[in-house]
Coordinates of C-alpha atoms and ligand atoms in Angstrom, one line a residue:
M271 CA 93.7 88.5 133.1
E272 CA 93.6 89.8 136.6
K273 CA 97.2 88.7 137.1
I274 CA 98.6 91.0 134.5
E275 CA 97.1 94.1 136.1
R276 CA 98.1 93.0 139.6
L277 CA 101.7 92.3 138.6
L278 CA 102.1 95.5 136.7
E279 CA 100.8 97.5 139.6
E280 CA 103.2 95.7 141.9
Q281 CA 106.1 96.8 139.6
I282 CA 105.0 100.4 139.9
K283 CA 104.8 100.2 143.7
L284 CA 108.3 98.7 143.8
A285 CA 109.6 101.5 141.5
R286 CA 110.6 98.7 139.1
Y287 CA 108.3 99.5 136.2
R288 CA 110.2 99.0 133.0
T289 CA 109.5 101.1 129.9
L290 CA 111.2 101.4 126.5
I291 CA 112.8 104.7 125.7
P292 CA 112.9 105.7 122.0
I293 CA 116.6 106.5 121.1
Q294 CA 117.1 108.8 118.1
N295 CA 120.7 107.8 117.5
Q296 CA 123.9 106.4 119.1
R297 CA 127.2 107.8 117.9
N298 CA 130.8 108.3 119.2
G299 CA 129.8 107.2 122.7
F300 CA 126.8 109.5 122.8
L301 CA 123.1 108.9 122.9
Y302 CA 120.4 111.2 121.4
I303 CA 117.0 111.3 123.1
D304 CA 114.3 113.9 122.5
N305 CA 116.9 116.1 120.8
K306 CA 119.1 116.0 123.8
K307 CA 122.6 114.6 123.8
Y308 CA 123.9 112.3 126.6
V309 CA 127.2 110.6 127.2
D310 CA 126.3 106.9 126.9
F311 CA 127.5 104.8 129.9
S312 CA 124.9 102.1 129.2
S313 CA 126.2 100.5 126.0
N314 CA 128.3 97.3 125.7
D315 CA 130.0 98.7 122.6
Y316 CA 133.2 98.9 124.6
L317 CA 135.6 99.4 121.7
G318 CA 133.3 101.5 119.6
L319 CA 133.5 98.9 116.8
S320 CA 129.8 99.0 115.9
Q321 CA 130.5 102.2 114.1
H322 CA 133.8 101.2 112.6
P323 CA 133.9 101.9 108.8
A324 CA 135.4 98.5 108.0
I325 CA 132.6 96.7 109.8
K326 CA 129.9 98.8 108.2
K327 CA 131.5 98.2 104.8
A328 CA 131.6 94.4 105.4
A329 CA 127.9 94.4 106.1
I330 CA 127.1 96.5 103.0
T331 CA 129.3 94.3 100.7
A332 CA 127.6 91.2 101.9
I333 CA 124.1 92.6 101.6
K334 CA 124.9 93.5 98.0
K335 CA 126.3 90.0 97.2
F336 CA 123.9 87.9 99.1
K337 CA 120.2 88.1 100.2
N338 CA 119.0 90.2 103.2
S339 CA 118.1 87.0 105.1
T340 CA 119.1 83.4 104.8
C341 CA 115.4 82.5 105.3
S342 CA 116.5 79.0 106.5
S343 CA 118.1 77.3 109.4
R344 CA 121.8 76.2 109.1
L345 CA 120.7 72.5 108.7
L346 CA 118.5 73.3 105.7
S347 CA 119.9 75.8 103.2
G348 CA 121.1 78.6 105.5
N349 CA 124.6 77.4 105.9
L350 CA 126.5 79.8 103.7
K351 CA 130.2 79.3 103.4
L352 CA 130.6 82.5 105.3
F353 CA 129.6 80.6 108.4
C354 CA 132.3 78.1 107.9
A355 CA 134.9 80.9 107.5
L356 CA 133.7 82.5 110.7
E357 CA 133.7 79.3 112.7
E358 CA 137.3 78.6 111.6
K359 CA 138.2 82.1 112.7
I360 CA 136.6 81.6 116.1
A361 CA 138.4 78.3 116.6
N362 CA 141.7 80.0 115.8
F363 CA 140.9 83.1 117.9
K364 CA 140.0 81.1 120.9
K365 CA 142.6 78.4 120.4
K366 CA 140.1 75.5 120.4
E367 CA 139.5 72.8 117.8
A368 CA 136.2 74.1 116.6
G369 CA 133.7 77.0 116.7
L370 CA 129.9 77.2 116.2
V371 CA 127.9 80.3 115.6
F372 CA 124.6 81.0 117.5
N373 CA 122.0 83.6 116.8
S374 CA 122.5 85.4 120.1
G375 CA 124.2 84.9 123.5
Y376 CA 120.9 84.2 125.1
Q377 CA 120.1 81.4 122.6
A378 CA 123.6 80.1 122.9
N379 CA 123.5 79.7 126.7
V380 CA 120.0 78.3 126.7
G381 CA 120.8 75.8 124.0
I382 CA 124.3 74.8 125.1
I383 CA 123.4 74.1 128.8
S384 CA 120.0 72.4 128.1
S385 CA 121.5 70.1 125.4
L386 CA 124.5 69.2 127.6
C387 CA 122.7 68.4 130.8
S388 CA 119.6 66.5 131.8
R389 CA 117.9 65.1 134.9
D390 CA 120.7 62.8 136.0
D391 CA 123.3 65.6 135.9
V392 CA 124.3 68.4 138.2
I393 CA 125.2 72.0 137.5
F394 CA 127.2 74.4 139.8
S395 CA 126.6 78.0 138.8
D396 CA 128.0 81.3 140.2
K397 CA 125.3 83.3 141.9
L398 CA 125.9 86.3 139.6
N399 CA 125.6 84.4 136.4
H400 CA 123.5 85.9 133.6
A401 CA 119.8 85.2 133.2
S402 CA 120.4 83.3 130.0
I403 CA 122.6 80.8 131.9
I404 CA 120.0 80.4 134.6
D405 CA 117.3 79.8 131.9
G406 CA 119.4 77.2 130.3
I407 CA 119.9 75.4 133.6
I408 CA 116.2 75.5 134.3
L409 CA 115.4 74.2 130.8
S410 CA 117.9 71.3 131.2
G411 CA 116.1 69.8 134.2
A412 CA 119.4 69.1 135.9
K413 CA 119.8 69.5 139.6
F414 CA 121.6 72.8 140.2
F415 CA 123.4 74.6 143.0
R416 CA 124.4 78.2 143.1
F417 CA 127.6 79.1 144.8
R418 CA 128.3 82.5 146.4
H419 CA 130.0 84.8 143.9
N420 CA 133.6 83.8 143.2
D421 CA 133.6 81.8 146.4
L422 CA 135.8 78.7 145.8
T423 CA 135.3 77.4 149.3
H424 CA 131.6 77.4 148.9
L425 CA 131.9 75.7 145.5
E426 CA 134.2 73.0 146.8
D427 CA 131.8 72.3 149.7
L428 CA 129.0 71.8 147.3
L429 CA 131.1 69.7 145.0
K430 CA 132.2 67.5 147.9
K431 CA 128.7 67.0 149.1
E432 CA 126.8 66.7 145.8
R433 CA 129.0 65.7 142.9
H434 CA 129.1 61.9 143.5
K435 CA 125.3 61.7 143.5
F436 CA 125.1 62.6 139.8
K437 CA 126.3 61.3 136.4
N438 CA 127.8 64.4 134.8
S439 CA 128.8 67.7 136.4
L440 CA 129.0 71.1 134.8
I441 CA 130.5 74.2 136.4
I442 CA 129.5 77.6 134.8
V443 CA 131.0 81.1 135.4
E444 CA 131.3 84.3 133.5
T445 CA 135.0 85.3 133.0
I446 CA 134.1 89.0 133.5
F447 CA 130.9 89.4 135.5
S448 CA 128.4 91.8 133.9
M449 CA 127.1 93.5 137.0
D450 CA 130.2 93.4 139.2
G451 CA 132.8 93.9 136.5
D452 CA 135.2 91.5 138.2
K453 CA 137.0 88.4 137.1
A454 CA 136.4 84.7 137.8
P455 CA 139.3 82.8 139.5
L456 CA 139.8 80.6 136.4
K457 CA 143.0 78.8 137.5
Q458 CA 141.4 77.6 140.7
L459 CA 138.2 76.7 138.9
V460 CA 140.1 74.5 136.5
R461 CA 141.8 72.8 139.5
L462 CA 138.4 72.1 141.1
K463 CA 136.7 70.9 137.9
E464 CA 139.6 68.4 137.4
K465 CA 139.5 67.3 141.0
Y466 CA 135.7 66.7 140.9
N467 CA 135.5 65.3 137.4
S468 CA 133.4 68.1 136.0
I469 CA 133.1 70.1 132.7
L470 CA 133.9 73.8 132.9
M471 CA 131.9 76.3 130.8
V472 CA 132.8 80.0 130.7
D473 CA 130.8 82.9 129.3
E474 CA 133.2 85.5 127.9
A475 CA 130.5 88.0 126.8
H476 CA 132.2 90.9 128.5
A477 CA 135.8 89.7 128.1
T478 CA 136.1 89.0 124.4
G479 CA 137.8 91.8 122.5
I480 CA 139.2 93.3 125.7
F481 CA 141.4 90.9 127.8
G482 CA 144.4 88.8 126.8
K483 CA 147.4 89.6 124.7
N484 CA 145.4 89.1 121.4
G485 CA 142.2 90.4 122.9
T486 CA 140.4 87.0 122.9
G487 CA 139.4 87.1 126.6
V488 CA 140.4 86.1 130.1
V489 CA 140.9 82.4 129.1
E490 CA 143.7 83.6 126.8
E491 CA 145.1 85.9 129.5
E492 CA 145.4 82.9 131.8
D493 CA 146.5 80.5 129.1
L494 CA 143.7 78.0 129.9
S495 CA 142.0 77.3 126.6
S496 CA 143.1 73.7 126.5
K497 CA 141.7 73.1 130.0
I498 CA 138.2 74.6 129.5
E499 CA 135.8 72.5 127.5
I500 CA 133.1 75.2 126.6
I501 CA 134.0 78.8 125.9
M502 CA 131.1 80.9 124.8
G503 CA 130.9 84.6 124.0
T504 CA 128.9 87.1 122.0
F505 CA 129.6 89.2 118.9
S506 CA 127.1 91.8 120.2
K507 CA 129.3 93.6 122.8
A508 CA 132.9 94.6 122.3
L509 CA 132.8 93.1 118.8
G510 CA 130.1 95.6 117.7
C511 CA 128.1 93.1 115.7
F512 CA 125.4 90.5 116.6
G513 CA 125.2 86.9 117.4
A514 CA 127.3 84.6 119.6
Y515 CA 129.6 81.6 119.4
V516 CA 130.9 78.7 121.2
A517 CA 134.5 77.4 121.0
C518 CA 134.9 73.7 121.9
S519 CA 136.1 70.4 120.6
K520 CA 135.0 69.0 117.2
K521 CA 133.0 66.3 118.9
I522 CA 131.1 68.8 121.1
R523 CA 130.4 70.9 118.1
E524 CA 128.9 68.0 116.3
Y525 CA 126.9 67.2 119.3
F526 CA 125.4 70.7 119.3
I527 CA 124.6 70.5 115.6
N528 CA 122.7 67.3 116.4
F529 CA 121.0 68.0 119.7
C530 CA 121.0 71.8 120.5
R531 CA 117.5 72.9 119.9
S532 CA 118.2 76.7 119.9
F533 CA 120.8 76.1 117.2
I534 CA 118.6 73.7 115.1
Y535 CA 115.3 75.4 115.2
S536 CA 116.1 79.0 114.3
T537 CA 116.9 80.8 111.1
A538 CA 120.6 81.3 110.3
L539 CA 121.9 84.8 110.9
P540 CA 121.9 87.2 107.9
P541 CA 125.0 87.3 105.7
A542 CA 125.6 91.0 106.5
I543 CA 126.0 90.1 110.2
I544 CA 128.3 87.2 109.5
N545 CA 130.6 89.2 107.2
S546 CA 130.8 92.0 109.8
C547 CA 131.7 89.4 112.5
L548 CA 134.5 88.2 110.3
V549 CA 135.9 91.7 110.1
S550 CA 135.5 92.4 113.8
I551 CA 137.7 89.6 114.8
E552 CA 140.4 90.9 112.5
L553 CA 140.0 94.4 114.0
I554 CA 140.5 93.0 117.5
K555 CA 143.9 91.7 116.3
K556 CA 144.8 94.8 114.3
E557 CA 143.7 97.6 116.6
P558 CA 144.9 96.7 120.1
H559 CA 145.1 100.4 121.0
R560 CA 141.3 100.4 121.5
R561 CA 141.3 97.9 124.3
K562 CA 144.5 99.5 125.8
I563 CA 142.9 102.9 126.0
L564 CA 139.6 101.5 127.2
L565 CA 141.2 99.7 130.2
E566 CA 143.5 102.7 131.0
N567 CA 140.4 104.9 131.2
A568 CA 138.5 102.4 133.3
F569 CA 141.5 102.4 135.7
Y570 CA 141.5 106.2 135.7
L571 CA 137.8 106.5 136.4
R572 CA 137.9 103.8 139.1
K573 CA 140.7 105.6 140.9
K574 CA 139.1 109.1 140.7
L575 CA 135.8 107.8 142.0
K576 CA 137.5 106.0 144.9
D577 CA 139.4 109.2 145.7
I578 CA 136.2 111.1 146.2
G579 CA 134.8 108.3 148.5
F580 CA 132.6 106.1 146.3
N581 CA 132.3 102.4 146.8
V582 CA 133.6 101.2 143.4
I583 CA 134.1 97.5 142.6
G584 CA 135.4 95.4 139.7
C585 CA 138.6 95.4 137.6
S586 CA 137.4 95.8 134.0
Q587 CA 135.8 98.3 131.6
I588 CA 132.6 97.9 133.7
V589 CA 132.8 100.3 136.6
P590 CA 130.0 99.7 139.1
V591 CA 129.4 102.2 142.0
I592 CA 127.5 100.6 144.8
V593 CA 124.9 103.0 146.2
G594 CA 122.6 100.7 148.3
E595 CA 118.9 101.4 148.3
E596 CA 116.7 101.7 145.2
K597 CA 115.4 105.3 145.7
E598 CA 118.9 106.8 146.3
T599 CA 120.3 105.0 143.3
I600 CA 117.4 106.1 141.0
N601 CA 117.8 109.7 142.2
L602 CA 121.5 109.7 141.4
S603 CA 120.8 108.3 138.0
I604 CA 118.2 111.0 137.3
K605 CA 120.5 113.8 138.5
L606 CA 123.3 112.5 136.2
K607 CA 120.8 112.5 133.3
E608 CA 120.0 116.1 134.0
K609 CA 123.7 116.8 133.6
G610 CA 124.0 114.9 130.4
F611 CA 125.2 111.5 131.5
W612 CA 123.2 108.4 130.7
V613 CA 123.9 105.9 133.5
P614 CA 121.6 103.0 134.3
A615 CA 120.5 102.4 137.9
I616 CA 120.8 98.6 138.4
R617 CA 118.3 97.2 140.8
P618 CA 116.8 93.9 142.0
P619 CA 116.1 91.5 140.5
T620 CA 119.2 92.1 138.4
V621 CA 121.3 92.5 141.5
L622 CA 120.8 91.6 145.2
K623 CA 118.6 93.8 147.4
G624 CA 120.6 96.6 149.1
S625 CA 123.3 96.5 146.5
C626 CA 121.7 98.8 143.9
R627 CA 124.3 100.5 141.8
L628 CA 125.2 102.8 139.0
R629 CA 126.9 100.8 136.3
F630 CA 129.3 102.7 134.1
S631 CA 130.0 100.8 130.9
L632 CA 133.0 102.5 129.5
N633 CA 133.5 103.0 125.8
Y634 CA 136.6 103.7 123.7
Y635 CA 135.2 107.2 122.9
H636 CA 134.9 108.2 126.6
K637 CA 138.2 110.1 126.8
K638 CA 139.6 111.5 130.1
D639 CA 138.0 114.9 129.7
I640 CA 134.6 113.3 129.6
L641 CA 135.4 111.2 132.7
D642 CA 136.7 114.2 134.6
K643 CA 133.4 116.0 133.9
L644 CA 131.5 112.9 135.1
V645 CA 133.5 112.8 138.4
D646 CA 132.8 116.5 138.9
A647 CA 129.1 115.9 138.4
L648 CA 129.2 113.0 140.9
A649 CA 131.2 115.0 143.5
H650 CA 128.4 117.5 143.7
Ligands
LIG855 C1 124.7 90.0 127.1 C2 125.0 88.7 127.7 C3 124.5 87.5 127.1 C4 123.5 87.5 126.0 O1 124.1 87.8 124.8 P1 123.2 88.4 123.6 O2 124.0 88.2 122.4 O3 122.9 89.9 124.0 O4 121.9 87.6 123.6 C5 124.9 86.3 127.7 N1 125.8 86.2 128.7 C6 126.2 87.4 129.3 C7 127.1 87.3 130.5 C8 125.9 88.6 128.8 O5 126.3 89.7 129.4

């Protein structure tokens, strides 16, 4: 097709051509590529749990006891008791009535949103919401409005103007935004969703395991679990495993089991994964020092970068440094690579034009000496 060649050439011209880099290994916060070692600031393995011995052991134990794959969807013969145990744990962890496991965060968002909403409904979505949320919205066929990032006035204007024209209304935000590393104003969002008779859905992909007294997320930190109908998150980031979940009421869980196509029409996750997810939730409870050190270090790096004049945003383990134009951002990223730091340059369409950035994803293994070296490298 002519279109394929044309679009690929366009990507090259825009310096947006994506390629896959073969990674030899990932360990202790480092990456190994072409026999070179880099500090890995691109991973979401925030707590380093993906290499935790207890998690690896759980996977090995399950693979010995069960099969390698369930080879069946949950509704056929894939629903091992392990899933029930994990879903009970999720419900407890998130202080909701029920939990449901999904095969990935992408599948969860696409399925949850498209099964909840349809043409007569309206969705209000933060402008910085993840691609999986946007795809779920598009698939749902609902009318949707994007409000400026964390802008409650803009959201309320839209609610005032549009809400009454539709049957059901859904508001969706991430609790920690993946590209800005900042928090959603959950308390005010709850007030608005109550005032305008809407359902609130939050994506805790980057918050689970890190925020809140028990590490369950920002919803816990703000004590709002009873006020938020749909709390989703992933096992693939701070929890160091794979898959995703939603915590909700029993009724909504039953609804998803009956109507959510990404849940129904996909093979159940492998037992090794489910068993490791079970252990990872325990580790979040048992090893709070990991999230404590992570957030301390993020605070430390943020301050040092600000001190040398960088435009740093956010308030989490994700530390974005706004650079501006694409070329300059890419050049910085390349220079850091030469000095042994693997830092992704984030560009459009992932972020808005002119707000290209270096996005430092901190990891439990990035101790202060490593961060000092990074700041030195950036200062030059
Ligand atoms: C990573 C991410 C997802 C997707 O989760 P996967 O398990 O990787 O498919 C969904 N939402 C947000 C905000 C994310 O950052």
